[in-house]
PDB file of C-alpha atoms in Angstrom:
ATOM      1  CA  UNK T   1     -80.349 -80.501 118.249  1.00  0.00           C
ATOM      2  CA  UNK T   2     -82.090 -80.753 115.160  1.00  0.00           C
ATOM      3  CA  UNK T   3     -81.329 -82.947 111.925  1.00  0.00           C
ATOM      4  CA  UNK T   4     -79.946 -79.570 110.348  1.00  0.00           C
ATOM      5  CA  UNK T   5     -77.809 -78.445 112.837  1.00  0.00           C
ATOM      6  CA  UNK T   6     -76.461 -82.145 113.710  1.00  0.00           C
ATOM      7  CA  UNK T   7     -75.779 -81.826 109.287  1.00  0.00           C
ATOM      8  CA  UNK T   8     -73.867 -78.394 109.518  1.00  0.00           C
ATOM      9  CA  UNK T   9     -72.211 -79.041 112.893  1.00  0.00           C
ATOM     10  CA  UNK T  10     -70.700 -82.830 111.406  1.00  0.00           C
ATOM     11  CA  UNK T  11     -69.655 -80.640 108.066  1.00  0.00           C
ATOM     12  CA  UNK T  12     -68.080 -78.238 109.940  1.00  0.00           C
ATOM     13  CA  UNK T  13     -66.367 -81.014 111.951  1.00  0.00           C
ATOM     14  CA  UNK T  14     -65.415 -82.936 108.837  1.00  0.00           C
ATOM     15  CA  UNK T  15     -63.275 -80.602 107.958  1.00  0.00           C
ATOM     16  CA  UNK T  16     -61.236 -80.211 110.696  1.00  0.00           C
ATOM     17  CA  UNK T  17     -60.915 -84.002 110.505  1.00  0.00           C
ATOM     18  CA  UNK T  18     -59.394 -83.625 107.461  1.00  0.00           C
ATOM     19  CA  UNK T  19     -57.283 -80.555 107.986  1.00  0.00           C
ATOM     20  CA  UNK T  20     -55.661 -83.011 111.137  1.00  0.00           C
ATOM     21  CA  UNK T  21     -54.825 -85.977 108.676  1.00  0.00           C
ATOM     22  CA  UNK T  22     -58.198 -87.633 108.383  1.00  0.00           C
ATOM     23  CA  UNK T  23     -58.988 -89.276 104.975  1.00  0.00           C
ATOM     24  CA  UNK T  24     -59.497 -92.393 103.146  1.00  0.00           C
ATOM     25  CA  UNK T  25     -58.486 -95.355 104.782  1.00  0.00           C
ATOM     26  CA  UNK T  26     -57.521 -93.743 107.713  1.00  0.00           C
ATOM     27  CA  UNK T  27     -59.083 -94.112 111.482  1.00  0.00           C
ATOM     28  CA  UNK T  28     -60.025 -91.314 113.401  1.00  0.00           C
ATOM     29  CA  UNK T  29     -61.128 -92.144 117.398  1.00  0.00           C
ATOM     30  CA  UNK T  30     -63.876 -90.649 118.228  1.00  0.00           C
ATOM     31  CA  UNK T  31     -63.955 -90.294 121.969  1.00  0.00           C
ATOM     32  CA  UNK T  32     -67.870 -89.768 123.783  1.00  0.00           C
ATOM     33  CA  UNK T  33     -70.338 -90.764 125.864  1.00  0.00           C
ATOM     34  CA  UNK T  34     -73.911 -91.726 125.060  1.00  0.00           C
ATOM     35  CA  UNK T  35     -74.741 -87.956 123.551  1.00  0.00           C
ATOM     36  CA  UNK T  36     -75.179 -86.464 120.752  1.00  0.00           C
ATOM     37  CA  UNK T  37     -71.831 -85.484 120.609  1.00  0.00           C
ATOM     38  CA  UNK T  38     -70.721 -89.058 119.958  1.00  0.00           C
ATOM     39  CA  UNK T  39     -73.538 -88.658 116.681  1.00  0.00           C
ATOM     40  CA  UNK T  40     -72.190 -85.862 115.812  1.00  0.00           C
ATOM     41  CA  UNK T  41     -68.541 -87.291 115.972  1.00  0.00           C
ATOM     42  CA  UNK T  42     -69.440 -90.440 114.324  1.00  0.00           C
ATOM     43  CA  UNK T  43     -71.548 -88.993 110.930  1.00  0.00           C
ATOM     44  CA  UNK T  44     -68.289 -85.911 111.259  1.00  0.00           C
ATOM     45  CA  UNK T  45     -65.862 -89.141 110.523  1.00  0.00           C
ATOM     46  CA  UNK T  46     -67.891 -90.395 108.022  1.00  0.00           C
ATOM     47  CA  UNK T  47     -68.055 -86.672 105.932  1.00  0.00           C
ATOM     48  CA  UNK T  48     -64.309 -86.540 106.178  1.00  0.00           C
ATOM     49  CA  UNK T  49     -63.718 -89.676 104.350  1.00  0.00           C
ATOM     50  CA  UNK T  50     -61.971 -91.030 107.294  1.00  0.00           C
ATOM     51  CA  UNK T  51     -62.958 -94.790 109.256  1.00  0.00           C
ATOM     52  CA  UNK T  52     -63.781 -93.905 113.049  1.00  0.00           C
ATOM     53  CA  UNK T  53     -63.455 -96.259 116.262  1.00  0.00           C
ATOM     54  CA  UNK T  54     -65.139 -95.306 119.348  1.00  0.00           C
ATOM     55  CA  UNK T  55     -63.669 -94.953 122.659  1.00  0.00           C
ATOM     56  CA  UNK T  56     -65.851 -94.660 125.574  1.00  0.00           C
ATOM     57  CA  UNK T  57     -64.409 -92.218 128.152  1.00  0.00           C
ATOM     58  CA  UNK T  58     -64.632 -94.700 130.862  1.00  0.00           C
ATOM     59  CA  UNK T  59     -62.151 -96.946 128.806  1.00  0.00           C
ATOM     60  CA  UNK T  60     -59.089 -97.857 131.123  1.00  0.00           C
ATOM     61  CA  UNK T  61     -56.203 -96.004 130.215  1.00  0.00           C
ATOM     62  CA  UNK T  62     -54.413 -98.660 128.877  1.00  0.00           C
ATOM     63  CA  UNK T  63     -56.761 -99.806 126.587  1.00  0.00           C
ATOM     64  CA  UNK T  64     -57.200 -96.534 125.379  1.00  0.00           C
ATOM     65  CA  UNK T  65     -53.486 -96.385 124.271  1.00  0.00           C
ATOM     66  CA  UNK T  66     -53.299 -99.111 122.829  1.00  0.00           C
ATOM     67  CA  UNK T  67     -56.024 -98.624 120.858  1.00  0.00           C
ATOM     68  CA  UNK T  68     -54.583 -95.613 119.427  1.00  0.00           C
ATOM     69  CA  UNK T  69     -50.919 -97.073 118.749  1.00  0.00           C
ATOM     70  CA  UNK T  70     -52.554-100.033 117.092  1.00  0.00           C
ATOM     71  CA  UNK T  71     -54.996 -97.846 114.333  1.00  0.00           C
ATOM     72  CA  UNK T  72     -51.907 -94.662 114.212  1.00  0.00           C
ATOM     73  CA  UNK T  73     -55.203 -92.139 114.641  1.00  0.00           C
ATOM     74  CA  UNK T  74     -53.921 -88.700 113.265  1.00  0.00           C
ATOM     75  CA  UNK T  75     -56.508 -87.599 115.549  1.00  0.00           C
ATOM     76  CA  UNK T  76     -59.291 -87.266 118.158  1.00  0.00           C
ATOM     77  CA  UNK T  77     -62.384 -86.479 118.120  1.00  0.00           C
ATOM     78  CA  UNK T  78     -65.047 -84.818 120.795  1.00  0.00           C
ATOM     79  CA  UNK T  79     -65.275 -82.503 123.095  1.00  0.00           C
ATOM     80  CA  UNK T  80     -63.373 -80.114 125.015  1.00  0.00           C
ATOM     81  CA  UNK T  81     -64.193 -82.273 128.268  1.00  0.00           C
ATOM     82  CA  UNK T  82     -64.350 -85.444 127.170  1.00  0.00           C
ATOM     83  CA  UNK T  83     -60.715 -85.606 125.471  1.00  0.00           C
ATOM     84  CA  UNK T  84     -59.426 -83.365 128.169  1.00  0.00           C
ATOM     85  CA  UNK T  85     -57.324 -86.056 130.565  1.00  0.00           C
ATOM     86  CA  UNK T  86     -56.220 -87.940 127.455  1.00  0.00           C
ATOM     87  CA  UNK T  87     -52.895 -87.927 126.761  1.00  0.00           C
ATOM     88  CA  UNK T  88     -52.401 -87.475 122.802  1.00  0.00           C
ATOM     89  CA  UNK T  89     -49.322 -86.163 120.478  1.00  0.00           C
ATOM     90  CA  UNK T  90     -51.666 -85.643 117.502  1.00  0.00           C
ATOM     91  CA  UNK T  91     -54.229 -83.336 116.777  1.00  0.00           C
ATOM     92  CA  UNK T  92     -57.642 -83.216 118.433  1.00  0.00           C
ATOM     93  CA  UNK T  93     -60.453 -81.898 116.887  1.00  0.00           C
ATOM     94  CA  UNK T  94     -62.793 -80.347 119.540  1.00  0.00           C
ATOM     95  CA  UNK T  95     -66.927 -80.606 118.595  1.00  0.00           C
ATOM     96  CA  UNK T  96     -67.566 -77.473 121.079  1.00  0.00           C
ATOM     97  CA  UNK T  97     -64.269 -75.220 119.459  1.00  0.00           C
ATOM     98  CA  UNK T  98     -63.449 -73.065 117.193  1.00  0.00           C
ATOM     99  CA  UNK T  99     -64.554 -75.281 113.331  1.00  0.00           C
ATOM    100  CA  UNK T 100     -64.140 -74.017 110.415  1.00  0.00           C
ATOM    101  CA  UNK T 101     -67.171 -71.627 109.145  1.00  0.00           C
ATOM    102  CA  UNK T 102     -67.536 -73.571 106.079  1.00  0.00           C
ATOM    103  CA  UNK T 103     -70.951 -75.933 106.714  1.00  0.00           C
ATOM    104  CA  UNK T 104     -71.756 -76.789 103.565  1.00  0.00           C
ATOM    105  CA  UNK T 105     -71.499 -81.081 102.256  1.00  0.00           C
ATOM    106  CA  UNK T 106     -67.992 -82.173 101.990  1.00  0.00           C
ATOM    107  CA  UNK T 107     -67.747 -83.554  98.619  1.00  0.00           C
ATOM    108  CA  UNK T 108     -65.615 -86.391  98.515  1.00  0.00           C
ATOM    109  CA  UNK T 109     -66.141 -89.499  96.751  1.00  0.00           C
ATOM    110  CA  UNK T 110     -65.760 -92.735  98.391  1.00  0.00           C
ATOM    111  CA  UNK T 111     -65.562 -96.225  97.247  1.00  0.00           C
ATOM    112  CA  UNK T 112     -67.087 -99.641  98.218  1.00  0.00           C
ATOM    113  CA  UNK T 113     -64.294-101.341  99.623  1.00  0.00           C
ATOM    114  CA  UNK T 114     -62.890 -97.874 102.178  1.00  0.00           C
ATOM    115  CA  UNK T 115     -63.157 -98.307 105.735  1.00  0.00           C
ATOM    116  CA  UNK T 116     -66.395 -97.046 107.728  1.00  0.00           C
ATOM    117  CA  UNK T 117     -65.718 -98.901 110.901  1.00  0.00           C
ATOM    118  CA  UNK T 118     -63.203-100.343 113.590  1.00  0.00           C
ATOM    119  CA  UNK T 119     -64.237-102.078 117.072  1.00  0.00           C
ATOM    120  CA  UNK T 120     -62.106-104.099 118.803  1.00  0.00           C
ATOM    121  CA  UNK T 121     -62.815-107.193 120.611  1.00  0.00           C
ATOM    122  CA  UNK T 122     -62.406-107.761 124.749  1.00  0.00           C
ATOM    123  CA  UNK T 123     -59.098-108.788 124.204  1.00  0.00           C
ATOM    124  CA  UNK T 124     -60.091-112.132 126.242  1.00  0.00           C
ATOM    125  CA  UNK T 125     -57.131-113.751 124.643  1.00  0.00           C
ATOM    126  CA  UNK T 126     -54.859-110.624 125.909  1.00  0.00           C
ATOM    127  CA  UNK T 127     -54.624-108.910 123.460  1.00  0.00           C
ATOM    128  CA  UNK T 128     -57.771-106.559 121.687  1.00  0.00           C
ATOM    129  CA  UNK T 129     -58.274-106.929 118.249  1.00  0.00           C
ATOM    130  CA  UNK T 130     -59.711-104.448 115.944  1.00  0.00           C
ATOM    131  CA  UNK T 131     -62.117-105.749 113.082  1.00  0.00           C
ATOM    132  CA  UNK T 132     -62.684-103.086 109.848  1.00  0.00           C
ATOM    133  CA  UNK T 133     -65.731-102.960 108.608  1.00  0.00           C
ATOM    134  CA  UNK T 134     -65.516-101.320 105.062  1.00  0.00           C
ATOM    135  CA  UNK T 135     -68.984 -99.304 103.519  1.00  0.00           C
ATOM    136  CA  UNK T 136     -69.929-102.325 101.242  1.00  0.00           C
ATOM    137  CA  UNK T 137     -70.355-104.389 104.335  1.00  0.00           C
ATOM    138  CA  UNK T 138     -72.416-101.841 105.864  1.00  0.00           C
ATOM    139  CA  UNK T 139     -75.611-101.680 103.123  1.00  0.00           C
ATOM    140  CA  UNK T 140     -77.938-104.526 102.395  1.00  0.00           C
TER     141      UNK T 140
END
């Protein structure tokens, strides 16, 4: 994939992120493997003004689910066989379906202090904890 078509493919994704509830200050879980879908998933977040966590499809189930009750994700994000098996009431937002047409920049202004980032810890004390990482922490 080239550095255009990863652009236009994430534009095209960021706006199905936020035609299924994605936006400012919200977290969107972006669901891959080591590919360039999870890039594409990742930089789509971004566009749509929405915070992403990753979830690697080899999580255990019940991390996976609690993950998702604990940042209320109006959505997933990646492919048609990676989100497959998961069991989800919202919307999902599928990088090899039917995105809009329009490729062109999303054009949304963001602020210092939104949220870029969640990861959550091991959860050695039982219980995972998601850290936010907001875009001024991010730039040096």
């Amino acid at each position: 994939m080239t550095y255009g078509e990863l652009d236009r493919l994430a534009n095209r994704a960021a706006r199905a992120i936020a035609a299924a509830g994605g936006g400012t200050d919200r977290i969107v879980a972006v669901v891959a493997d080591r590919s360039v879908w999870a890039v594409v998933g990742m930089l789509a977040a971004l566009k749509s003004g929405s915070a992403y966590v990753g979830l690697d499809v080899h999580y255990p189930a019940d991390r996976v689910a609690f993950i998702l009750e604990d940042t209320r994700t109006p959505c997933l994000v990646g492919t048609a066989a990676q989100l497959a098996d998961l069991a989800f009431e919202g919307e999902k937002v599928l990088l090899d379906g039917d995105l809009p047409h329009d490729d062109s920049e999303p054009n949304l202004a963001r602020g210092g202090q939104d949220l870029a980032y969640c990861i959550y810890t091991s959860g050695s004390t039982g219980i995972p904890k998601g850290v936010l990482i907001e875009h001024n922490s991010m730039v040096n």
